[in-house]
Short mmCIF file of C-alpha atoms and ligand atoms in Angstrom, two decimals:
data_model
loop_
_atom_site.label_atom_id
_atom_site.label_comp_id
_atom_site.label_asym_id
_atom_site.label_seq_id
_atom_site.Cartn_x
_atom_site.Cartn_y
_atom_site.Cartn_z
CA UNK A 1 7.24 16.79 -11.29
CA UNK A 2 8.12 18.28 -7.93
CA UNK A 3 7.06 15.77 -5.31
CA UNK A 4 6.64 16.80 -1.68
CA UNK A 5 5.77 14.24 0.95
CA UNK A 6 4.24 15.11 4.31
CA UNK A 7 3.19 13.14 7.35
CA UNK A 8 -0.58 13.22 7.04
CA UNK A 9 -3.65 14.90 5.55
CA UNK A 10 -3.38 17.95 7.82
CA UNK A 11 0.23 18.58 6.84
CA UNK A 12 -0.65 18.09 3.17
CA UNK A 13 -3.48 20.62 3.50
CA UNK A 14 -1.16 23.10 5.20
CA UNK A 15 1.51 22.77 2.50
CA UNK A 16 -1.07 23.10 -0.29
CA UNK A 17 -2.57 26.19 1.36
CA UNK A 18 0.91 27.75 1.62
CA UNK A 19 1.46 27.05 -2.09
CA UNK A 20 -1.82 28.76 -2.96
CA UNK A 21 -1.26 31.70 -0.60
CA UNK A 22 2.09 32.41 -2.16
CA UNK A 23 0.60 32.22 -5.66
CA UNK A 24 -2.23 34.62 -4.73
CA UNK A 25 0.12 37.05 -2.96
CA UNK A 26 2.41 37.06 -5.99
CA UNK A 27 -0.43 37.55 -8.48
CA UNK A 28 -3.56 38.89 -6.78
CA UNK A 29 -5.64 38.49 -9.96
CA UNK A 30 -4.56 34.86 -10.41
CA UNK A 31 -6.91 32.57 -12.35
CA UNK A 32 -7.44 29.35 -10.40
CA UNK A 33 -8.82 26.04 -11.62
CA UNK A 34 -10.62 24.53 -8.62
CA UNK A 35 -11.10 20.86 -7.78
CA UNK A 36 -13.65 19.22 -5.51
CA UNK A 37 -13.47 16.02 -3.45
CA UNK A 38 -11.97 15.25 -0.04
CA UNK A 39 -8.41 16.06 -1.07
CA UNK A 40 -8.63 19.88 -1.20
CA UNK A 41 -11.10 20.39 1.69
CA UNK A 42 -8.39 20.93 4.31
CA UNK A 43 -6.60 23.37 2.04
CA UNK A 44 -9.82 25.31 1.40
CA UNK A 45 -10.42 25.52 5.16
CA UNK A 46 -7.00 27.06 5.64
CA UNK A 47 -7.57 29.54 2.81
CA UNK A 48 -10.89 30.53 4.39
CA UNK A 49 -9.20 31.04 7.73
CA UNK A 50 -6.42 33.09 6.17
CA UNK A 51 -8.98 35.33 4.45
CA UNK A 52 -11.00 35.67 7.65
CA UNK A 53 -7.95 36.70 9.65
CA UNK A 54 -6.91 39.25 7.02
CA UNK A 55 -3.72 37.38 6.15
CA UNK A 56 -4.94 36.66 2.61
CA UNK A 57 -7.00 38.60 0.06
CA UNK A 58 -8.65 36.59 -2.70
CA UNK A 59 -10.97 39.35 -3.88
CA UNK A 60 -9.27 39.79 -7.23
CA UNK A 61 -8.98 36.09 -8.07
CA UNK A 62 -11.05 34.34 -10.72
CA UNK A 63 -11.99 30.67 -10.47
CA UNK A 64 -13.08 27.97 -12.88
CA UNK A 65 -14.12 24.59 -11.55
CA UNK A 66 -12.89 21.45 -13.19
CA UNK A 67 -16.15 19.60 -13.41
CA UNK A 68 -19.80 19.24 -12.43
CA UNK A 69 -22.33 16.43 -12.43
CA UNK A 70 -25.09 16.39 -15.01
CA UNK A 71 -28.71 16.05 -14.03
CA UNK A 72 -28.70 17.04 -10.34
CA UNK A 73 -31.43 19.46 -9.40
CA UNK A 74 -30.42 23.04 -8.66
CA UNK A 75 -29.05 23.36 -5.12
CA UNK A 76 -28.42 19.60 -4.76
CA UNK A 77 -26.10 19.32 -1.73
CA UNK A 78 -23.72 17.01 -3.62
CA UNK A 79 -23.41 19.23 -6.66
CA UNK A 80 -19.96 20.72 -7.02
CA UNK A 81 -21.48 24.18 -7.08
CA UNK A 82 -22.78 23.65 -3.54
CA UNK A 83 -19.48 22.05 -2.53
CA UNK A 84 -17.56 25.14 -3.59
CA UNK A 85 -19.97 27.46 -1.79
CA UNK A 86 -19.70 25.43 1.40
CA UNK A 87 -15.94 25.03 1.38
CA UNK A 88 -14.87 28.38 -0.03
CA UNK A 89 -17.12 30.89 -1.67
CA UNK A 90 -19.72 31.43 1.06
CA UNK A 91 -16.95 32.92 3.19
CA UNK A 92 -14.39 34.15 0.70
CA UNK A 93 -15.01 37.12 -1.57
CA UNK A 94 -13.58 36.54 -5.06
CA UNK A 95 -13.86 38.45 -8.30
CA UNK A 96 -15.55 35.63 -10.19
CA UNK A 97 -16.23 31.94 -9.68
CA UNK A 98 -17.42 29.81 -12.58
CA UNK A 99 -18.60 26.25 -12.68
CA UNK A 100 -19.97 24.47 -15.74
CA UNK A 101 -23.74 24.05 -15.70
CA UNK A 102 -24.51 20.34 -15.78
CA UNK A 103 -28.17 21.12 -16.45
CA UNK A 104 -27.69 23.40 -19.43
CA UNK A 105 -30.20 22.62 -22.18
CA UNK A 106 -27.38 22.46 -24.71
CA UNK A 107 -24.44 20.78 -22.97
CA UNK A 108 -22.15 20.95 -25.97
CA UNK A 109 -22.65 24.66 -26.19
CA UNK A 110 -22.15 25.02 -22.43
CA UNK A 111 -18.75 23.30 -22.77
CA UNK A 112 -17.68 25.56 -25.62
CA UNK A 113 -18.79 28.66 -23.74
CA UNK A 114 -16.87 27.50 -20.66
CA UNK A 115 -13.63 27.01 -22.60
CA UNK A 116 -14.23 30.39 -24.27
CA UNK A 117 -14.51 32.09 -20.87
CA UNK A 118 -11.25 30.54 -19.70
CA UNK A 119 -9.53 31.66 -22.86
CA UNK A 120 -10.99 35.17 -22.54
CA UNK A 121 -9.30 35.70 -19.16
CA UNK A 122 -5.96 34.51 -20.50
CA UNK A 123 -6.10 30.88 -19.38
CA UNK A 124 -5.57 29.24 -16.01
CA UNK A 125 -2.56 30.15 -13.88
CA UNK A 126 -2.94 27.22 -11.50
CA UNK A 127 -5.02 24.09 -11.79
CA UNK A 128 -5.68 22.32 -8.50
CA UNK A 129 -6.22 18.58 -8.91
CA UNK A 130 -7.13 15.56 -6.87
CA UNK A 131 -6.75 12.15 -8.45
CA UNK A 132 -9.20 9.30 -8.78
CA UNK A 133 -8.23 5.78 -7.70
CA UNK A 134 -8.36 4.87 -11.37
CA UNK A 135 -6.01 7.73 -12.29
CA UNK A 136 -8.71 10.10 -13.47
CA UNK A 137 -8.24 13.85 -13.26
CA UNK A 138 -11.32 16.04 -13.25
CA UNK A 139 -13.73 13.49 -14.67
CA UNK A 140 -11.40 12.41 -17.47
CA UNK A 141 -11.75 8.68 -17.08
CA UNK A 142 -9.29 6.04 -18.35
CA UNK A 143 -10.06 5.42 -22.02
CA UNK A 144 -8.47 4.57 -25.31
CA UNK A 145 -8.50 8.27 -26.17
CA UNK A 146 -9.02 11.44 -24.18
CA UNK A 147 -10.59 14.76 -25.06
CA UNK A 148 -8.81 18.08 -25.12
CA UNK A 149 -11.70 20.44 -24.46
CA UNK A 150 -14.44 20.60 -21.83
CA UNK A 151 -16.92 17.85 -22.65
CA UNK A 152 -19.62 15.50 -21.39
CA UNK A 153 -18.05 12.43 -19.77
CA UNK A 154 -19.69 9.12 -18.88
CA UNK A 155 -18.50 8.25 -15.37
CA UNK A 156 -16.74 4.95 -15.05
CA UNK A 157 -17.77 2.18 -12.68
CA UNK A 158 -14.90 2.76 -10.24
CA UNK A 159 -15.75 6.43 -10.00
CA UNK A 160 -19.47 5.79 -9.47
CA UNK A 161 -18.66 3.23 -6.77
CA UNK A 162 -16.33 5.68 -5.04
CA UNK A 163 -19.02 8.35 -5.00
CA UNK A 164 -21.81 6.02 -3.87
CA UNK A 165 -21.52 7.20 -0.26
CA UNK A 166 -22.35 10.77 -1.32
CA UNK A 167 -25.55 9.68 -3.03
CA UNK A 168 -26.80 6.93 -0.72
CA UNK A 169 -25.94 4.17 -3.18
CA UNK A 170 -24.17 3.68 -6.45
CA UNK A 171 -27.42 3.65 -8.43
CA UNK A 172 -28.07 7.25 -7.47
CA UNK A 173 -24.68 8.53 -8.61
CA UNK A 174 -25.10 10.57 -11.79
CA UNK A 175 -24.01 8.78 -14.94
CA UNK A 176 -22.68 11.84 -16.72
CA UNK A 177 -20.66 14.90 -15.82
CA UNK A 178 -19.10 17.88 -17.53
CA UNK A 179 -15.34 17.98 -17.23
CA UNK A 180 -12.53 20.14 -18.47
CA UNK A 181 -10.51 18.08 -20.89
CA UNK A 182 -6.98 16.89 -20.30
CA UNK A 183 -5.86 19.45 -22.90
CA UNK A 184 -7.41 22.25 -20.86
CA UNK A 185 -5.73 20.98 -17.69
CA UNK A 186 -2.34 20.75 -19.41
CA UNK A 187 -2.70 24.31 -20.70
CA UNK A 188 -2.74 25.65 -17.15
CA UNK A 189 0.57 27.37 -16.38
CA UNK A 190 1.01 25.40 -13.15
CA UNK A 191 -0.63 22.32 -11.72
CA UNK A 192 -0.98 21.39 -8.05
CA UNK A 193 -1.91 17.77 -7.31
CA UNK A 194 -3.06 16.87 -3.79
CA UNK A 195 -3.47 13.27 -2.62
CA UNK A 196 -3.55 11.39 0.62
CA UNK A 197 -4.29 7.90 1.82
CA UNK A 198 -3.34 4.39 0.76
CA UNK A 199 -6.20 4.22 -1.72
CA UNK A 200 -4.40 6.74 -3.92
CA UNK A 201 -0.98 5.04 -3.84
CA UNK A 202 -1.36 3.02 -7.01
CA UNK A 203 -2.69 5.94 -9.06
CA UNK A 204 0.08 8.21 -7.78
CA UNK A 205 2.71 5.64 -8.80
CA UNK A 206 1.23 5.45 -12.28
CA UNK A 207 0.96 9.24 -12.51
CA UNK A 208 4.54 9.94 -11.51
CA UNK A 209 6.50 7.12 -13.06
CA UNK A 210 4.20 4.90 -15.05
CA UNK A 211 3.83 4.82 -18.79
CA UNK A 212 2.22 7.96 -20.23
CA UNK A 213 -1.11 6.56 -21.32
CA UNK A 214 -4.72 7.60 -21.77
CA UNK A 215 -5.52 4.57 -19.55
CA UNK A 216 -4.16 6.66 -16.66
CA UNK A 217 -5.16 10.24 -17.50
CA UNK A 218 -3.02 11.63 -14.64
CA UNK A 219 0.10 10.17 -16.30
CA UNK A 220 -0.25 12.85 -18.98
CA UNK A 221 0.84 15.34 -16.32
CA UNK A 222 4.37 13.98 -16.87
CA UNK A 223 4.31 16.10 -20.04
CA UNK A 224 3.65 19.33 -18.11
CA UNK A 225 6.64 21.48 -17.14
CA UNK A 226 5.37 22.76 -13.79
CA UNK A 227 3.55 20.18 -11.68
CA UNK A 228 3.81 20.13 -7.88
CA UNK A 229 2.52 17.00 -6.15
CA UNK A 230 1.76 17.21 -2.44
CA UNK A 231 1.27 13.81 -0.83
CA UNK A 232 1.02 12.19 2.54
CA UNK A 233 3.16 9.16 3.38
CA UNK A 234 0.44 6.69 2.52
CA UNK A 235 -0.24 8.09 -0.95
CA UNK A 236 3.52 8.28 -1.53
CA UNK A 237 3.85 4.54 -1.02
CA UNK A 238 2.69 4.35 -4.62
CA UNK A 239 5.94 5.85 -5.80
CA UNK A 240 7.48 2.40 -5.61
CA UNK A 241 4.54 0.83 -7.33
CA UNK A 242 4.88 1.57 -11.02
CA UNK A 243 1.78 0.16 -12.61
CA UNK A 244 -0.60 1.29 -15.30
C1 GLP B 1 -13.96 13.29 -8.21
C2 GLP B 1 -13.65 14.62 -8.83
C3 GLP B 1 -12.20 14.80 -9.04
C4 GLP B 1 -11.48 14.46 -7.74
C5 GLP B 1 -11.68 13.01 -7.41
C6 GLP B 1 -10.94 12.56 -6.18
O1 GLP B 1 -14.06 12.28 -9.14
N1 GLP B 1 -14.30 14.79 -10.08
O2 GLP B 1 -11.93 16.11 -9.45
O3 GLP B 1 -10.11 14.71 -7.89
O4 GLP B 1 -13.06 12.84 -7.21
O5 GLP B 1 -11.68 12.90 -5.06
P1 GLP B 1 -11.18 12.77 -3.59
O6 GLP B 1 -10.26 13.92 -3.38
O7 GLP B 1 -12.41 12.86 -2.78
O8 GLP B 1 -10.50 11.47 -3.45
#
């Protein structure tokens, strides 16, 4: 893993945006796996600004989001579809942007179709990732085994607690979500992990130098040949804290 440590969230966002801009300039029809959450918001803002100023063209890019909640009504402000519109796609023309439909009548089929679409465009060039405090990536939660393909995931307690603020209480946080599998993430040609803040330190330590285990899904990234990790100082404190 290539680890880069920056002062704070703003510097992390700047570095991540530079990474993405270079990738898009080099391959204008790049296929991007998008993540949601606080971690990439600053990077998305910079990409929006770069597109607005004419410095960057994303019009030939294709996107696939990592995950989506199940059971939120259409247009729910906390759905990842709305998140992506707000933080990127309302302002940035792209060729295509896909997100799994957490309300599909046949969720299993939705997952298969989603993986089929990714395959049909030749796979992901770059997967952007945040990391959960419990080491999850996408919504692949710590478990005794993990799934390769896109699937329905039951959200774990830590995750539901961490998202409680978005839904005015833990009880309102959806119980299920669709998520790309760890296999799908590892198939991406490159992976960009973004993390900041003390709360991520332990998970980052386990991801970078802990045991490779399904109990810390992010640790499986150690098996990938091209992972760049962009951290702030606080999240990097975890690099001394090797725990699983
Ligand atoms: C959610 C998302 C993940 C994201 C994680 C961390 O669980 N499904 O894709 O990486 O939250 O979010 P944040 O960046 O807000 O800490």
